[in-house]
mmCIF file of C-alpha atoms in Angstrom:
data_model
loop_
_atom_site.group_PDB
_atom_site.id
_atom_site.type_symbol
_atom_site.label_atom_id
_atom_site.label_comp_id
_atom_site.label_asym_id
_atom_site.label_seq_id
_atom_site.Cartn_x
_atom_site.Cartn_y
_atom_site.Cartn_z
ATOM 1 C CA UNK H 1 -0.299 0.154 -0.017
ATOM 2 C CA UNK H 2 1.379 3.587 -1.108
ATOM 3 C CA UNK H 3 1.350 5.691 1.576
ATOM 4 C CA UNK H 4 1.064 9.655 0.919
ATOM 5 C CA UNK H 5 2.300 12.738 2.710
ATOM 6 C CA UNK H 6 1.833 16.687 1.921
ATOM 7 C CA UNK H 7 4.754 18.913 1.325
ATOM 8 C CA UNK H 8 3.913 22.715 1.970
ATOM 9 C CA UNK H 9 6.225 25.690 1.419
ATOM 10 C CA UNK H 10 3.815 27.680 3.224
ATOM 11 C CA UNK H 11 3.433 29.891 0.248
ATOM 12 C CA UNK H 12 2.615 34.141 0.639
ATOM 13 C CA UNK H 13 0.286 35.091 -2.022
ATOM 14 C CA UNK H 14 0.319 38.207 -3.736
ATOM 15 C CA UNK H 15 -1.997 40.836 -1.602
ATOM 16 C CA UNK H 16 -1.693 38.026 1.016
ATOM 17 C CA UNK H 17 0.082 38.166 4.624
ATOM 18 C CA UNK H 18 2.245 35.744 6.414
ATOM 19 C CA UNK H 19 -0.608 35.390 9.197
ATOM 20 C CA UNK H 20 -2.705 34.023 6.378
ATOM 21 C CA UNK H 21 0.102 31.879 4.822
ATOM 22 C CA UNK H 22 0.709 30.270 8.576
ATOM 23 C CA UNK H 23 -3.426 29.828 8.686
ATOM 24 C CA UNK H 24 -3.429 28.383 5.799
ATOM 25 C CA UNK H 25 -0.681 26.012 6.319
ATOM 26 C CA UNK H 26 -2.843 25.034 9.467
ATOM 27 C CA UNK H 27 -5.974 24.262 7.411
ATOM 28 C CA UNK H 28 -3.959 22.325 4.736
ATOM 29 C CA UNK H 29 -2.475 19.977 7.703
ATOM 30 C CA UNK H 30 -5.837 19.627 9.340
ATOM 31 C CA UNK H 31 -7.107 18.512 6.255
ATOM 32 C CA UNK H 32 -4.492 16.612 5.548
ATOM 33 C CA UNK H 33 -4.905 14.416 8.871
ATOM 34 C CA UNK H 34 -8.386 14.288 8.524
ATOM 35 C CA UNK H 35 -7.876 12.764 4.388
ATOM 36 C CA UNK H 36 -5.294 9.694 5.823
ATOM 37 C CA UNK H 37 -2.305 11.667 5.142
ATOM 38 C CA UNK H 38 0.706 10.248 6.858
ATOM 39 C CA UNK H 39 3.051 12.991 7.117
ATOM 40 C CA UNK H 40 3.082 17.054 6.803
ATOM 41 C CA UNK H 41 6.699 18.474 5.905
ATOM 42 C CA UNK H 42 7.507 22.289 5.835
ATOM 43 C CA UNK H 43 10.360 23.125 3.792
ATOM 44 C CA UNK H 44 13.263 25.342 5.056
ATOM 45 C CA UNK H 45 13.686 28.452 2.674
ATOM 46 C CA UNK H 46 15.414 31.885 3.501
ATOM 47 C CA UNK H 47 14.931 35.462 2.101
ATOM 48 C CA UNK H 48 12.265 34.592 -0.252
ATOM 49 C CA UNK H 49 8.993 36.858 -0.658
ATOM 50 C CA UNK H 50 6.695 33.934 -1.312
ATOM 51 C CA UNK H 51 8.005 31.355 1.133
ATOM 52 C CA UNK H 52 7.235 31.443 5.003
ATOM 53 C CA UNK H 53 8.658 28.451 6.334
ATOM 54 C CA UNK H 54 12.145 29.690 6.964
ATOM 55 C CA UNK H 55 11.739 29.161 10.731
ATOM 56 C CA UNK H 56 11.080 25.551 9.761
ATOM 57 C CA UNK H 57 10.696 24.119 13.658
ATOM 58 C CA UNK H 58 8.732 26.925 14.669
ATOM 59 C CA UNK H 59 6.297 26.373 12.203
ATOM 60 C CA UNK H 60 6.273 22.927 13.108
ATOM 61 C CA UNK H 61 5.458 23.301 16.275
ATOM 62 C CA UNK H 62 2.105 25.470 15.251
ATOM 63 C CA UNK H 63 1.543 22.745 12.961
ATOM 64 C CA UNK H 64 1.918 19.429 15.611
ATOM 65 C CA UNK H 65 -0.462 21.893 17.996
ATOM 66 C CA UNK H 66 -3.349 22.258 15.124
ATOM 67 C CA UNK H 67 -3.102 18.340 14.850
ATOM 68 C CA UNK H 68 -3.030 15.229 16.799
ATOM 69 C CA UNK H 69 -2.145 12.213 14.693
ATOM 70 C CA UNK H 70 -0.296 12.941 11.361
ATOM 71 C CA UNK H 71 3.447 12.949 11.505
ATOM 72 C CA UNK H 72 5.238 16.434 11.256
ATOM 73 C CA UNK H 73 8.386 16.986 9.826
ATOM 74 C CA UNK H 74 11.138 18.986 7.707
ATOM 75 C CA UNK H 75 11.138 18.654 4.181
ATOM 76 C CA UNK H 76 13.955 19.447 4.808
ATOM 77 C CA UNK H 77 16.130 21.357 6.825
ATOM 78 C CA UNK H 78 19.335 22.411 5.160
ATOM 79 C CA UNK H 79 21.776 21.628 7.787
ATOM 80 C CA UNK H 80 25.065 23.169 6.092
ATOM 81 C CA UNK H 81 22.497 26.488 7.263
ATOM 82 C CA UNK H 82 23.012 25.201 11.071
ATOM 83 C CA UNK H 83 25.259 23.153 13.667
ATOM 84 C CA UNK H 84 24.237 19.668 14.270
ATOM 85 C CA UNK H 85 23.559 20.727 18.118
ATOM 86 C CA UNK H 86 20.902 23.045 17.307
ATOM 87 C CA UNK H 87 19.098 21.452 15.266
ATOM 88 C CA UNK H 88 19.303 18.006 17.983
ATOM 89 C CA UNK H 89 18.015 20.508 20.656
ATOM 90 C CA UNK H 90 15.131 21.738 17.983
ATOM 91 C CA UNK H 91 13.548 18.619 17.106
ATOM 92 C CA UNK H 92 14.309 16.800 20.386
ATOM 93 C CA UNK H 93 11.763 19.449 21.555
ATOM 94 C CA UNK H 94 9.668 18.966 19.106
ATOM 95 C CA UNK H 95 9.731 15.048 19.960
ATOM 96 C CA UNK H 96 9.022 15.905 23.685
ATOM 97 C CA UNK H 97 6.162 17.938 22.327
ATOM 98 C CA UNK H 98 4.604 15.643 19.596
ATOM 99 C CA UNK H 99 6.044 12.340 20.828
ATOM 100 C CA UNK H 100 6.427 9.694 18.047
ATOM 101 C CA UNK H 101 5.216 12.000 15.147
ATOM 102 C CA UNK H 102 8.542 13.707 14.303
ATOM 103 C CA UNK H 103 10.574 13.512 10.975
ATOM 104 C CA UNK H 104 14.037 14.901 10.169
ATOM 105 C CA UNK H 105 14.171 15.423 6.684
ATOM 106 C CA UNK H 106 17.734 16.723 5.964
ATOM 107 C CA UNK H 107 19.153 18.565 2.732
ATOM 108 C CA UNK H 108 22.607 19.457 1.590
ATOM 109 C CA UNK H 109 22.112 22.230 -0.645
ATOM 110 C CA UNK H 110 22.827 25.409 0.915
ATOM 111 C CA UNK H 111 20.760 27.359 -1.634
ATOM 112 C CA UNK H 112 22.296 30.829 -0.715
ATOM 113 C CA UNK H 113 23.891 33.503 -2.171
ATOM 114 C CA UNK H 114 26.800 35.887 -0.216
ATOM 115 C CA UNK H 115 24.307 37.914 1.262
ATOM 116 C CA UNK H 116 22.715 35.405 3.131
ATOM 117 C CA UNK H 117 25.781 33.618 3.762
ATOM 118 C CA UNK H 118 26.735 37.050 5.370
ATOM 119 C CA UNK H 119 23.363 37.048 7.125
ATOM 120 C CA UNK H 120 23.786 33.573 8.610
ATOM 121 C CA UNK H 121 27.508 33.948 9.500
ATOM 122 C CA UNK H 122 28.386 31.001 7.811
ATOM 123 C CA UNK H 123 30.618 29.845 4.719
ATOM 124 C CA UNK H 124 27.510 27.781 3.347
ATOM 125 C CA UNK H 125 29.751 25.925 0.366
ATOM 126 C CA UNK H 126 32.429 24.755 3.018
ATOM 127 C CA UNK H 127 29.753 23.895 5.519
ATOM 128 C CA UNK H 128 28.276 21.398 2.475
ATOM 129 C CA UNK H 129 31.437 19.640 2.393
ATOM 130 C CA UNK H 130 30.822 18.960 6.222
ATOM 131 C CA UNK H 131 27.474 17.420 5.563
ATOM 132 C CA UNK H 132 27.927 13.919 5.746
ATOM 133 C CA UNK H 133 30.037 14.139 9.004
ATOM 134 C CA UNK H 134 27.193 16.562 10.330
ATOM 135 C CA UNK H 135 24.484 14.255 9.607
ATOM 136 C CA UNK H 136 26.532 11.333 11.285
ATOM 137 C CA UNK H 137 27.097 14.012 14.261
ATOM 138 C CA UNK H 138 23.246 14.967 14.757
ATOM 139 C CA UNK H 139 22.354 10.868 14.563
ATOM 140 C CA UNK H 140 24.683 10.543 17.384
ATOM 141 C CA UNK H 141 23.213 13.989 19.144
ATOM 142 C CA UNK H 142 19.624 11.956 19.171
ATOM 143 C CA UNK H 143 20.320 8.373 19.374
ATOM 144 C CA UNK H 144 23.833 8.351 21.437
ATOM 145 C CA UNK H 145 25.453 5.529 18.912
ATOM 146 C CA UNK H 146 28.467 7.473 19.241
ATOM 147 C CA UNK H 147 30.049 8.820 22.689
ATOM 148 C CA UNK H 148 29.947 12.474 22.340
ATOM 149 C CA UNK H 149 31.437 14.789 24.689
ATOM 150 C CA UNK H 150 28.703 16.719 24.900
ATOM 151 C CA UNK H 151 25.023 15.695 25.227
ATOM 152 C CA UNK H 152 21.794 17.510 23.695
ATOM 153 C CA UNK H 153 19.218 18.095 26.406
ATOM 154 C CA UNK H 154 16.581 18.423 24.547
ATOM 155 C CA UNK H 155 17.777 16.116 22.003
ATOM 156 C CA UNK H 156 19.464 12.965 23.507
ATOM 157 C CA UNK H 157 17.255 9.919 23.224
ATOM 158 C CA UNK H 158 14.415 11.488 21.093
ATOM 159 C CA UNK H 159 12.553 9.078 18.896
ATOM 160 C CA UNK H 160 12.803 11.256 15.853
ATOM 161 C CA UNK H 161 12.761 9.355 12.470
ATOM 162 C CA UNK H 162 15.917 10.750 10.368
ATOM 163 C CA UNK H 163 14.949 11.164 6.636
ATOM 164 C CA UNK H 164 17.858 11.814 3.662
ATOM 165 C CA UNK H 165 16.625 13.986 1.107
ATOM 166 C CA UNK H 166 18.090 14.715 -2.381
ATOM 167 C CA UNK H 167 18.187 15.396 -6.327
ATOM 168 C CA UNK H 168 20.894 13.942 -7.225
ATOM 169 C CA UNK H 169 23.170 10.601 -6.738
ATOM 170 C CA UNK H 170 24.974 12.014 -3.654
ATOM 171 C CA UNK H 171 22.141 12.117 -1.396
ATOM 172 C CA UNK H 172 21.070 8.590 -2.469
ATOM 173 C CA UNK H 173 24.712 7.240 -1.698
ATOM 174 C CA UNK H 174 24.644 8.704 1.529
ATOM 175 C CA UNK H 175 21.032 7.558 2.412
ATOM 176 C CA UNK H 176 22.004 3.863 1.455
ATOM 177 C CA UNK H 177 25.302 4.228 3.564
ATOM 178 C CA UNK H 178 23.489 5.385 6.465
ATOM 179 C CA UNK H 179 20.880 3.145 6.139
ATOM 180 C CA UNK H 180 18.004 6.431 6.015
ATOM 181 C CA UNK H 181 15.203 6.459 3.905
ATOM 182 C CA UNK H 182 15.128 8.504 1.270
ATOM 183 C CA UNK H 183 13.162 11.248 -0.318
ATOM 184 C CA UNK H 184 13.397 12.320 -3.655
ATOM 185 C CA UNK H 185 12.439 16.049 -4.996
ATOM 186 C CA UNK H 186 11.364 14.921 -8.224
ATOM 187 C CA UNK H 187 8.645 17.866 -8.013
ATOM 188 C CA UNK H 188 11.360 20.379 -9.150
ATOM 189 C CA UNK H 189 14.355 18.175 -9.938
ATOM 190 C CA UNK H 190 13.374 15.036 -11.795
ATOM 191 C CA UNK H 191 16.267 14.599 -14.190
ATOM 192 C CA UNK H 192 18.395 11.957 -11.726
ATOM 193 C CA UNK H 193 15.321 10.255 -10.302
ATOM 194 C CA UNK H 194 15.761 6.619 -11.763
ATOM 195 C CA UNK H 195 19.524 6.794 -11.583
ATOM 196 C CA UNK H 196 19.156 8.057 -7.379
ATOM 197 C CA UNK H 197 16.628 5.423 -6.575
ATOM 198 C CA UNK H 198 18.561 2.551 -8.339
ATOM 199 C CA UNK H 199 21.345 3.569 -6.544
ATOM 200 C CA UNK H 200 20.049 3.867 -3.042
ATOM 201 C CA UNK H 201 18.186 0.675 -3.713
ATOM 202 C CA UNK H 202 21.502 -1.371 -4.726
ATOM 203 C CA UNK H 203 24.004 0.196 -2.309
ATOM 204 C CA UNK H 204 21.772 0.106 0.960
ATOM 205 C CA UNK H 205 23.090 -0.909 4.138
ATOM 206 C CA UNK H 206 20.741 -2.284 6.838
ATOM 207 C CA UNK H 207 20.653 0.156 10.186
ATOM 208 C CA UNK H 208 18.931 0.136 13.298
ATOM 209 C CA UNK H 209 17.006 2.519 12.180
ATOM 210 C CA UNK H 210 15.863 0.881 8.963
ATOM 211 C CA UNK H 211 16.092 -2.814 7.988
ATOM 212 C CA UNK H 212 15.478 -2.232 4.040
ATOM 213 C CA UNK H 213 15.107 0.672 1.677
ATOM 214 C CA UNK H 214 12.410 3.111 2.051
ATOM 215 C CA UNK H 215 11.858 5.730 -0.513
ATOM 216 C CA UNK H 216 9.333 8.430 -1.313
ATOM 217 C CA UNK H 217 8.924 10.598 -4.027
ATOM 218 C CA UNK H 218 7.792 14.134 -4.553
ATOM 219 C CA UNK H 219 5.591 15.064 -6.983
ATOM 220 C CA UNK H 220 3.174 18.071 -7.987
ATOM 221 C CA UNK H 221 -0.429 17.056 -7.895
ATOM 222 C CA UNK H 222 -3.712 19.512 -8.672
ATOM 223 C CA UNK H 223 -6.698 17.609 -8.523
ATOM 224 C CA UNK H 224 -10.523 19.566 -9.333
ATOM 225 C CA UNK H 225 -13.706 18.441 -10.885
ATOM 226 C CA UNK H 226 -12.548 19.365 -14.531
ATOM 227 C CA UNK H 227 -9.241 19.183 -15.999
ATOM 228 C CA UNK H 228 -9.478 22.732 -17.385
ATOM 229 C CA UNK H 229 -9.892 23.835 -13.521
ATOM 230 C CA UNK H 230 -7.025 21.566 -12.230
ATOM 231 C CA UNK H 231 -4.892 23.235 -14.835
ATOM 232 C CA UNK H 232 -5.705 26.492 -13.739
ATOM 233 C CA UNK H 233 -4.950 25.784 -10.258
ATOM 234 C CA UNK H 234 -1.514 24.584 -11.261
ATOM 235 C CA UNK H 235 -1.044 27.782 -13.435
ATOM 236 C CA UNK H 236 0.251 29.489 -10.476
ATOM 237 C CA UNK H 237 3.099 27.496 -9.477
ATOM 238 C CA UNK H 238 4.026 27.308 -12.758
ATOM 239 C CA UNK H 239 4.089 31.159 -12.750
ATOM 240 C CA UNK H 240 6.096 30.831 -9.685
ATOM 241 C CA UNK H 241 8.698 28.185 -11.524
ATOM 242 C CA UNK H 242 9.247 30.637 -14.374
ATOM 243 C CA UNK H 243 9.921 33.751 -12.094
ATOM 244 C CA UNK H 244 12.300 31.393 -10.020
ATOM 245 C CA UNK H 245 14.435 29.940 -12.901
ATOM 246 C CA UNK H 246 14.201 33.177 -14.428
ATOM 247 C CA UNK H 247 15.984 35.276 -11.213
ATOM 248 C CA UNK H 248 12.981 36.966 -10.600
ATOM 249 C CA UNK H 249 11.226 35.004 -7.486
ATOM 250 C CA UNK H 250 8.032 36.749 -5.655
ATOM 251 C CA UNK H 251 4.667 35.880 -4.033
ATOM 252 C CA UNK H 252 2.253 33.289 -5.293
ATOM 253 C CA UNK H 253 0.934 35.115 -8.136
ATOM 254 C CA UNK H 254 -3.141 34.705 -9.130
ATOM 255 C CA UNK H 255 -3.957 31.607 -11.429
ATOM 256 C CA UNK H 256 -4.002 32.598 -15.413
ATOM 257 C CA UNK H 257 -5.974 30.585 -17.943
ATOM 258 C CA UNK H 258 -3.611 28.705 -20.492
ATOM 259 C CA UNK H 259 -0.829 30.414 -19.066
ATOM 260 C CA UNK H 260 1.921 28.014 -20.357
ATOM 261 C CA UNK H 261 0.417 28.652 -23.760
ATOM 262 C CA UNK H 262 1.738 32.099 -23.804
ATOM 263 C CA UNK H 263 5.319 31.441 -22.716
ATOM 264 C CA UNK H 264 8.475 30.916 -25.016
ATOM 265 C CA UNK H 265 9.426 27.664 -26.103
ATOM 266 C CA UNK H 266 12.348 27.430 -23.699
ATOM 267 C CA UNK H 267 9.902 28.039 -20.535
ATOM 268 C CA UNK H 268 7.287 25.701 -21.926
ATOM 269 C CA UNK H 269 10.163 22.974 -22.788
ATOM 270 C CA UNK H 270 11.063 23.610 -18.545
ATOM 271 C CA UNK H 271 7.493 23.000 -17.253
ATOM 272 C CA UNK H 272 7.032 19.926 -19.645
ATOM 273 C CA UNK H 273 10.114 18.433 -18.339
ATOM 274 C CA UNK H 274 8.608 19.311 -14.635
ATOM 275 C CA UNK H 275 5.521 17.771 -15.696
ATOM 276 C CA UNK H 276 7.006 14.245 -15.515
ATOM 277 C CA UNK H 277 7.030 14.210 -11.871
ATOM 278 C CA UNK H 278 3.185 15.565 -11.864
ATOM 279 C CA UNK H 279 -0.468 14.913 -12.097
ATOM 280 C CA UNK H 280 -2.997 17.404 -13.060
ATOM 281 C CA UNK H 281 -6.763 16.912 -13.846
ATOM 282 C CA UNK H 282 -9.739 15.082 -12.491
ATOM 283 C CA UNK H 283 -9.643 12.866 -9.645
ATOM 284 C CA UNK H 284 -9.313 9.953 -12.262
ATOM 285 C CA UNK H 285 -6.877 11.505 -13.945
ATOM 286 C CA UNK H 286 -4.614 12.110 -11.070
ATOM 287 C CA UNK H 287 -5.214 8.734 -9.604
ATOM 288 C CA UNK H 288 -4.042 7.330 -13.246
ATOM 289 C CA UNK H 289 -0.856 9.504 -13.411
ATOM 290 C CA UNK H 290 0.112 8.705 -9.882
ATOM 291 C CA UNK H 291 -0.414 5.111 -10.337
ATOM 292 C CA UNK H 292 2.071 5.100 -13.530
ATOM 293 C CA UNK H 293 4.599 7.241 -11.142
ATOM 294 C CA UNK H 294 4.392 4.699 -8.291
ATOM 295 C CA UNK H 295 4.594 1.719 -10.792
ATOM 296 C CA UNK H 296 7.689 3.567 -12.717
ATOM 297 C CA UNK H 297 9.843 4.652 -8.910
ATOM 298 C CA UNK H 298 8.704 1.471 -7.064
ATOM 299 C CA UNK H 299 8.012 4.232 -4.253
ATOM 300 C CA UNK H 300 6.765 3.338 -0.665
ATOM 301 C CA UNK H 301 5.223 7.195 -0.254
ATOM 302 C CA UNK H 302 4.799 10.054 -2.659
ATOM 303 C CA UNK H 303 4.471 13.303 -1.288
ATOM 304 C CA UNK H 304 2.349 15.420 -2.885
ATOM 305 C CA UNK H 305 3.413 19.279 -3.626
ATOM 306 C CA UNK H 306 1.754 22.204 -5.474
ATOM 307 C CA UNK H 307 0.712 25.679 -4.222
ATOM 308 C CA UNK H 308 -2.381 26.990 -5.314
ATOM 309 C CA UNK H 309 -3.321 30.800 -4.802
ATOM 310 C CA UNK H 310 -6.567 30.203 -3.407
ATOM 311 C CA UNK H 311 -5.737 27.962 0.001
ATOM 312 C CA UNK H 312 -9.131 26.140 -0.428
ATOM 313 C CA UNK H 313 -8.751 25.027 -3.869
ATOM 314 C CA UNK H 314 -5.552 23.291 -2.186
ATOM 315 C CA UNK H 315 -7.672 21.486 0.665
ATOM 316 C CA UNK H 316 -9.741 20.655 -2.276
ATOM 317 C CA UNK H 317 -7.300 19.094 -4.308
ATOM 318 C CA UNK H 318 -5.695 17.187 -1.600
ATOM 319 C CA UNK H 319 -9.068 15.772 -0.609
ATOM 320 C CA UNK H 320 -10.022 14.912 -4.119
ATOM 321 C CA UNK H 321 -6.834 13.109 -4.523
ATOM 322 C CA UNK H 322 -6.739 11.388 -1.560
ATOM 323 C CA UNK H 323 -10.112 9.826 -1.799
ATOM 324 C CA UNK H 324 -9.340 8.763 -5.300
ATOM 325 C CA UNK H 325 -6.208 7.049 -4.433
ATOM 326 C CA UNK H 326 -7.593 5.293 -1.388
ATOM 327 C CA UNK H 327 -7.050 1.646 -1.734
ATOM 328 C CA UNK H 328 -6.306 2.093 -5.545
ATOM 329 C CA UNK H 329 -2.563 1.912 -5.084
ATOM 330 C CA UNK H 330 -2.734 -1.310 -2.674
ATOM 331 C CA UNK H 331 -0.557 -4.199 -3.781
#
């Protein structure tokens, strides 16, 4: 049976506020829990007007208080931006507040220009080189599997589920070596999907946390009563992708009918490329696309991504998707 998770960037829409964005995240998490999703993850981004999840652990505490069963976690924490000790304290705190519900997805990409590096007081490119060692140290701070000269409190003994995130072979290799579950960001970087999953499964070494490979793959999903309505919903995120790749990111814009048809050929090709990890349409069309993606990847879990300008439309899309997929992907 394929499980489903939800990734939320906590989008800030044009004309909207941060307060509204956090309220929408809460509504989406509650809807995900009610519809049977297994996880609700928030991604760390910084200095972006349209994304409000920078203080990821704080947002997760807010989501945890608004829900009662669904697992909450990071998708992910960019570890080069932090020290392992700080993250152990933060997620140890979350585990104490929400026992048995906390995931810690870790990413390597610093994703920052010189201005953010100065703001964080970090040499992020150098920090990224130490990522494997930092992951091992962070795990030791949580589990005590290595005797360190200092203990994190909260942190030590926390039952946090560690995940490795990636969009290349590096993350797959590290996840396999450390025996961690692996989440691939196909929703924005599908190029190395098949190769990364093959490497992860081939080289996986069992650990105390995981006996066999476990894969989650992210895809953009927009469901509505009609295909035209679903494509309209998807156009806000399409605009955001195009603006980001053009070096002009901003807040989430309103939808535009037939948006992709108005773009120059290179932008259309970029969106079509991302579409290989997407499902847009009626519930039946979305179910079929997700089933085909699961067959291609052998994913144990699918992470549903995709921001809509109207937060209620995303809740509706999620409900339609999970209802359509219920029991359909058993096997």
